[in-house]
Amino acid sequence: MFEQVKALVFDVFGTVVDWREGVAREAGPFLARIGRNDIDAHGFADAWRARYQPAMEEIRSGRRGFTRLDLLHRENLEQVLRAHDIDPAGVGEAALDELNRAWHRLDPWPEAVAGLTRLKRRFIIAPLSNGNIALMTNMAKRAGIPWDAILGAEVAQAYKPDPQAYLRTAEVLGIRPAELCLVAAHNGDLKAARAAGLATAFVPRRTEHGPGQSSDLEPSEAWDVVARDFQDLAHRLGV
Amino acid sequence: MFEQVKALVFDVFGTVVDWREGVAREAGPFLARIGRNDIDAHGFADAWRARYQPAMEEIRSGRRGFTRLDLLHRENLEQVLRAHDIDPAGVGEAALDELNRAWHRLDPWPEAVAGLTRLKRRFIIAPLSNGNIALMTNMAKRAGIPWDAILGAEVAQAYKPDPQAYLRTAEVLGIRPAELCLVAAHNGDLKAARAAGLATAFVPRRTEHGPGQSSDLEPSEAWDVVARDFQDLAHRLGV
């Protein structure tokens, strides 16, 4: 199977980086500054993330043209603030933009950068994220993630799990879908990648949604590779 | 000027890599194999490159939709072969594709990777090339060019010197044109970048076109920075 794979592309939010802790780390001080430390920072992160799929569904369905995730995040932030009786206009543009960029400053899971550095020796490695190019570039720069290219929704002009997000990524790399492998902590993402003809690797991230996580703890299908983490993935791929 | 610059984007063919020597290095053995070592390999490289601007002009003018450079290179290769009375069909698909990928295997100028590695400490660095994403990614992987992202014509869906190639690159990075600097060995590229509002850095490459080069030996305008090479550029930018 993996003899023909030339490139590994990675889901990022949840698979490479811990978005929940990263957003909560910045939401906490923000909420304190506006006098609302009654709001739990992790709950705030969860509420913000809960609006992620519905916002992209507007675009996947064709009801809205392609829009970068930075803007969707910003719209979703304003909605979450209003849901907590906070007026975004009162917060001010600079503070809203600063908090919105928390998504550019997420930390990788502890072994992720070392594992990616190993995998890069043999494979082209790139994000296949719904995050936009600026977001992924700034995140990688800060965290030292050694991507070979920044791919994903903005390059494909399609949001996962739309088949075009996977197919156009292979096309852009000049390879066949079977020469491309998606690495993800989410069974749904892998299911869509497999349907598009990609190879699949599952790496569970059991605390992405916090200590009480109930989803994506185990592979839901016989993915081509199942690994404990990125170091184990490098080992299993013989790197 | 450079206090506000956040990202450096680079012309690649000529500025980062020596396309003429790289193409000639592969064209020589190819021509020998097909029994045509009467054709000079450097002349063959020059003839192939001479069809580069006219092919892109079809797209810039709107007469043809956006087409990746890999395909334009391939079409141009077949034309150059025919101009030398060689039938591309007789050469065969595998050999044509292999030679076409010589553009993926160009070597950087001697100090380029070390200079880019220094510049990367302070700036986001990315290609702003007319080369497509697969070409730039494969080239960087082989040569060890440490780009933070792969940008350029395919991301912008416009070929330089179309203003959109520069403006959309800034937009994709989430920065203003004045926060972006083009580094190039070509005065014409810098002129178009400046007209779009970018900062400009000139690094001459006096043998890009061989020992008798007559163009782009000197800056044609007062560019924001003029440097001898990428190491000197890093020095002048205080990195």
Coordinates of C-alpha atoms in Angstrom, one line a residue, chain B residues 31-193:
Chain B
L31 CA 19.7 14.6 -26.9
A32 CA 22.6 12.1 -27.0
R33 CA 20.1 9.2 -26.4
I34 CA 18.0 10.2 -29.4
G35 CA 21.1 10.5 -31.6
R36 CA 21.0 14.3 -31.7
N37 CA 24.2 15.4 -29.9
D38 CA 24.7 17.8 -32.7
I39 CA 22.3 20.1 -30.8
D40 CA 23.9 22.2 -28.1
A41 CA 22.3 21.6 -24.7
H42 CA 22.5 25.2 -23.5
G43 CA 21.1 26.4 -26.8
F44 CA 18.3 23.9 -26.4
A45 CA 17.6 25.2 -22.8
D46 CA 17.6 28.8 -24.2
A47 CA 15.2 27.8 -27.0
W48 CA 12.8 26.1 -24.5
R49 CA 12.9 29.1 -22.2
A50 CA 12.3 31.5 -25.1
R51 CA 8.8 30.0 -25.4
Y52 CA 8.0 30.7 -21.7
Q53 CA 6.7 34.3 -21.9
P54 CA 4.7 33.9 -25.1
A55 CA 2.9 30.8 -23.5
M56 CA 2.0 32.8 -20.4
E57 CA 0.9 35.8 -22.5
E58 CA -1.9 33.7 -23.9
I59 CA -3.2 33.4 -20.3
R60 CA -2.5 36.9 -19.1
S61 CA -4.3 38.3 -22.2
G62 CA -7.4 36.2 -21.4
R63 CA -7.2 34.2 -24.6
R64 CA -6.7 31.0 -22.6
G65 CA -7.8 30.0 -19.1
F66 CA -5.3 29.5 -16.3
T67 CA -3.0 26.6 -17.1
R68 CA -0.2 25.2 -14.9
L69 CA 3.3 25.8 -16.0
D70 CA 4.1 22.1 -16.1
L71 CA 1.7 21.8 -19.0
L72 CA 3.0 25.0 -20.7
H73 CA 6.6 23.6 -20.3
R74 CA 5.5 20.4 -21.9
E75 CA 3.7 22.1 -24.9
N76 CA 6.8 24.3 -25.3
L77 CA 9.1 21.2 -25.2
E78 CA 7.2 19.6 -28.0
Q79 CA 7.4 22.8 -30.1
V80 CA 11.2 23.0 -29.5
L81 CA 11.6 19.4 -30.5
R82 CA 9.6 19.9 -33.7
A83 CA 11.7 23.0 -34.5
H84 CA 14.7 20.7 -34.4
D85 CA 13.0 18.2 -36.7
I86 CA 12.4 15.8 -33.8
D87 CA 9.0 14.1 -33.6
P88 CA 7.8 14.1 -30.0
A89 CA 5.7 11.0 -30.6
G90 CA 8.8 9.2 -31.6
V91 CA 10.5 10.1 -28.3
G92 CA 7.8 8.6 -26.2
E93 CA 5.7 9.8 -23.3
A94 CA 8.0 8.6 -20.5
A95 CA 11.1 10.3 -21.9
L96 CA 9.2 13.5 -22.6
D97 CA 7.7 13.6 -19.1
E98 CA 11.1 12.9 -17.6
L99 CA 12.8 15.7 -19.5
N100 CA 9.9 18.1 -18.7
R101 CA 10.6 17.4 -15.0
A102 CA 14.1 18.8 -15.4
W103 CA 12.4 22.0 -14.2
H104 CA 11.6 20.3 -10.9
R105 CA 15.3 19.4 -10.4
L106 CA 17.1 22.8 -10.8
D107 CA 19.9 23.6 -8.5
P108 CA 19.9 26.8 -6.4
W109 CA 22.7 29.3 -6.8
P110 CA 25.5 28.4 -4.4
E111 CA 24.6 30.7 -1.5
A112 CA 20.8 30.7 -1.9
V113 CA 19.8 28.0 0.6
A114 CA 22.1 29.4 3.3
G115 CA 20.8 32.9 2.7
L116 CA 17.2 31.8 2.7
T117 CA 17.7 29.9 5.9
R118 CA 19.0 33.1 7.6
L119 CA 16.2 35.2 6.1
K120 CA 13.6 32.7 7.4
R121 CA 14.5 33.5 11.0
R122 CA 12.9 36.9 10.7
F123 CA 10.5 36.8 7.7
I124 CA 8.0 34.4 6.2
I125 CA 9.7 33.2 3.0
A126 CA 7.8 31.8 0.0
P127 CA 8.2 31.6 -3.7
L128 CA 6.2 34.0 -5.9
S129 CA 7.0 32.1 -9.0
N130 CA 5.1 31.4 -12.2
G131 CA 6.0 27.7 -11.5
N132 CA 3.1 25.6 -10.3
I133 CA 2.8 24.2 -6.7
A134 CA 4.1 20.6 -7.6
L135 CA 7.1 22.0 -9.4
M136 CA 8.0 24.4 -6.6
T137 CA 7.4 21.7 -3.9
N138 CA 9.5 19.0 -5.7
M139 CA 12.3 21.5 -6.4
A140 CA 12.4 22.7 -2.8
K141 CA 12.3 19.1 -1.4
R142 CA 15.2 18.0 -3.6
A143 CA 17.3 21.1 -3.0
G144 CA 16.5 21.7 0.7
I145 CA 14.9 25.1 0.2
P146 CA 13.2 25.9 3.5
W147 CA 10.1 27.7 2.2
D148 CA 7.4 28.5 4.8
A149 CA 4.7 28.2 2.1
I150 CA 4.4 27.6 -1.6
L151 CA 2.8 30.6 -3.2
G152 CA 2.8 31.9 -6.7
A153 CA 0.9 31.8 -10.0
E154 CA -1.2 28.7 -9.2
V155 CA -2.4 30.1 -5.8
A156 CA -3.0 33.6 -7.3
Q157 CA -4.4 32.1 -10.5
A158 CA -2.5 34.8 -12.3
Y159 CA 0.9 35.0 -14.0
K160 CA 3.4 37.7 -13.2
P161 CA 3.6 40.5 -14.1
D162 CA -0.2 40.7 -13.9
P163 CA -0.8 42.9 -10.8
Q164 CA -3.1 40.2 -9.4
A165 CA -0.2 37.8 -9.0
Y166 CA 1.3 40.2 -6.4
L167 CA -1.9 41.6 -4.8
R168 CA -3.5 38.2 -4.3
T169 CA -0.3 36.9 -2.7
A170 CA -0.4 39.6 -0.1
E171 CA -4.1 38.9 0.4
V172 CA -3.5 35.2 0.9
L173 CA -0.9 35.9 3.5
G174 CA -3.4 38.3 5.3
I175 CA -1.0 41.3 4.9
R176 CA -1.0 44.6 3.1
P177 CA 1.0 44.9 -0.1
A178 CA 3.5 47.2 1.7
E179 CA 4.2 44.4 4.2
L180 CA 5.3 42.1 1.3
C181 CA 8.7 42.4 -0.5
L182 CA 9.5 40.8 -3.8
V183 CA 13.1 39.6 -4.2
A184 CA 14.0 39.2 -7.8
A185 CA 16.9 39.3 -10.3
H186 CA 14.7 40.8 -12.9
N187 CA 14.0 44.6 -13.1
G188 CA 10.7 44.0 -14.9
D189 CA 9.3 41.8 -12.2
L190 CA 10.3 44.4 -9.5
K191 CA 8.7 47.2 -11.5
A192 CA 5.4 45.4 -11.6
A193 CA 5.7 44.5 -7.9

